[in-house]
């Protein structure tokens, strides 16, 4: 698969989940340019530029950390 085909498969996602996360998590597990917003009882990860397998991997990581996923949007 060439770079053009890879970019066609990518989308920009947002994930809202219960709990809080820090910038170290974003640096370790999220694509570059991902934005972290603490909303009190929930956290929003926005501008997640990845393909479907990448977003599934991130959701699994959050789930394994005990986070409750509230919404995933594109």
PDB file of C-alpha atoms in Angstrom:
ATOM      1  CA  UNK A   1       0.000   0.000   0.000  1.00  0.00           C
ATOM      2  CA  UNK A   2       1.489   3.365  -0.976  1.00  0.00           C
ATOM      3  CA  UNK A   3       1.285   6.627   1.000  1.00  0.00           C
ATOM      4  CA  UNK A   4      -1.656   7.940  -1.037  1.00  0.00           C
ATOM      5  CA  UNK A   5      -3.716   4.810  -0.312  1.00  0.00           C
ATOM      6  CA  UNK A   6      -2.836   5.012   3.391  1.00  0.00           C
ATOM      7  CA  UNK A   7      -3.989   8.624   3.633  1.00  0.00           C
ATOM      8  CA  UNK A   8      -7.330   7.726   2.012  1.00  0.00           C
ATOM      9  CA  UNK A   9      -7.955   5.239   4.828  1.00  0.00           C
ATOM     10  CA  UNK A  10      -7.254   7.802   7.547  1.00  0.00           C
ATOM     11  CA  UNK A  11      -9.954   9.830   9.252  1.00  0.00           C
ATOM     12  CA  UNK A  12     -10.010  12.341  12.077  1.00  0.00           C
ATOM     13  CA  UNK A  13     -11.621  10.905  15.218  1.00  0.00           C
ATOM     14  CA  UNK A  14     -12.679  12.108  18.649  1.00  0.00           C
ATOM     15  CA  UNK A  15     -13.008   9.863  21.689  1.00  0.00           C
ATOM     16  CA  UNK A  16     -14.802  10.939  24.869  1.00  0.00           C
ATOM     17  CA  UNK A  17     -14.365   8.704  27.904  1.00  0.00           C
ATOM     18  CA  UNK A  18     -14.930   8.800  31.654  1.00  0.00           C
ATOM     19  CA  UNK A  19     -11.975   9.577  33.854  1.00  0.00           C
ATOM     20  CA  UNK A  20      -8.871  11.631  33.332  1.00  0.00           C
ATOM     21  CA  UNK A  21      -5.725  11.152  31.282  1.00  0.00           C
ATOM     22  CA  UNK A  22      -2.432  13.018  31.139  1.00  0.00           C
ATOM     23  CA  UNK A  23      -0.184  14.314  28.376  1.00  0.00           C
ATOM     24  CA  UNK A  24       2.217  11.381  28.874  1.00  0.00           C
ATOM     25  CA  UNK A  25      -0.521   8.981  27.751  1.00  0.00           C
ATOM     26  CA  UNK A  26      -1.157  11.078  24.648  1.00  0.00           C
ATOM     27  CA  UNK A  27       2.565  11.152  23.820  1.00  0.00           C
ATOM     28  CA  UNK A  28       2.896   7.383  24.281  1.00  0.00           C
ATOM     29  CA  UNK A  29      -0.285   6.035  22.690  1.00  0.00           C
ATOM     30  CA  UNK A  30      -1.836   8.661  20.389  1.00  0.00           C
ATOM     31  CA  UNK A  31      -0.842   9.921  16.949  1.00  0.00           C
ATOM     32  CA  UNK A  32       0.998  13.239  16.764  1.00  0.00           C
ATOM     33  CA  UNK A  33      -1.283  16.293  16.786  1.00  0.00           C
ATOM     34  CA  UNK A  34      -3.825  14.614  19.127  1.00  0.00           C
ATOM     35  CA  UNK A  35      -5.448  17.136  21.462  1.00  0.00           C
ATOM     36  CA  UNK A  36      -6.313  16.355  25.091  1.00  0.00           C
ATOM     37  CA  UNK A  37      -9.119  18.226  26.869  1.00  0.00           C
ATOM     38  CA  UNK A  38      -9.946  17.599  30.537  1.00  0.00           C
ATOM     39  CA  UNK A  39     -13.689  18.132  30.968  1.00  0.00           C
ATOM     40  CA  UNK A  40     -13.930  17.356  34.681  1.00  0.00           C
ATOM     41  CA  UNK A  41     -15.358  13.844  34.982  1.00  0.00           C
ATOM     42  CA  UNK A  42     -14.642  13.093  31.328  1.00  0.00           C
ATOM     43  CA  UNK A  43     -11.758  13.495  28.900  1.00  0.00           C
ATOM     44  CA  UNK A  44     -11.869  14.305  25.202  1.00  0.00           C
ATOM     45  CA  UNK A  45      -9.172  13.175  22.797  1.00  0.00           C
ATOM     46  CA  UNK A  46      -9.618  15.113  19.552  1.00  0.00           C
ATOM     47  CA  UNK A  47      -7.866  15.472  16.200  1.00  0.00           C
ATOM     48  CA  UNK A  48      -6.870  11.787  16.238  1.00  0.00           C
ATOM     49  CA  UNK A  49      -5.644  11.214  12.674  1.00  0.00           C
ATOM     50  CA  UNK A  50      -5.483   7.468  12.075  1.00  0.00           C
ATOM     51  CA  UNK A  51      -7.020   4.565  10.208  1.00  0.00           C
ATOM     52  CA  UNK A  52      -9.594   2.101  11.531  1.00  0.00           C
ATOM     53  CA  UNK A  53      -7.061  -0.307  13.031  1.00  0.00           C
ATOM     54  CA  UNK A  54      -5.332   2.582  14.821  1.00  0.00           C
ATOM     55  CA  UNK A  55      -8.540   3.843  16.420  1.00  0.00           C
ATOM     56  CA  UNK A  56      -9.496   0.313  17.488  1.00  0.00           C
ATOM     57  CA  UNK A  57      -6.068  -0.098  19.105  1.00  0.00           C
ATOM     58  CA  UNK A  58      -6.466   3.170  20.989  1.00  0.00           C
ATOM     59  CA  UNK A  59      -9.973   2.206  22.154  1.00  0.00           C
ATOM     60  CA  UNK A  60      -8.632  -1.150  23.391  1.00  0.00           C
ATOM     61  CA  UNK A  61      -5.837   0.596  25.282  1.00  0.00           C
ATOM     62  CA  UNK A  62      -8.321   2.925  26.984  1.00  0.00           C
ATOM     63  CA  UNK A  63     -10.585  -0.031  27.808  1.00  0.00           C
ATOM     64  CA  UNK A  64      -7.656  -1.992  29.276  1.00  0.00           C
ATOM     65  CA  UNK A  65      -6.886   1.004  31.504  1.00  0.00           C
ATOM     66  CA  UNK A  66     -10.451   0.841  32.874  1.00  0.00           C
ATOM     67  CA  UNK A  67     -11.853   3.850  31.017  1.00  0.00           C
ATOM     68  CA  UNK A  68     -15.503   3.806  29.980  1.00  0.00           C
ATOM     69  CA  UNK A  69     -15.821   4.937  26.365  1.00  0.00           C
ATOM     70  CA  UNK A  70     -18.719   7.391  26.074  1.00  0.00           C
ATOM     71  CA  UNK A  71     -18.474   8.374  22.392  1.00  0.00           C
ATOM     72  CA  UNK A  72     -16.365   7.888  19.280  1.00  0.00           C
ATOM     73  CA  UNK A  73     -17.027  10.284  16.410  1.00  0.00           C
ATOM     74  CA  UNK A  74     -15.476  11.234  13.079  1.00  0.00           C
TER      75      UNK A  74
END
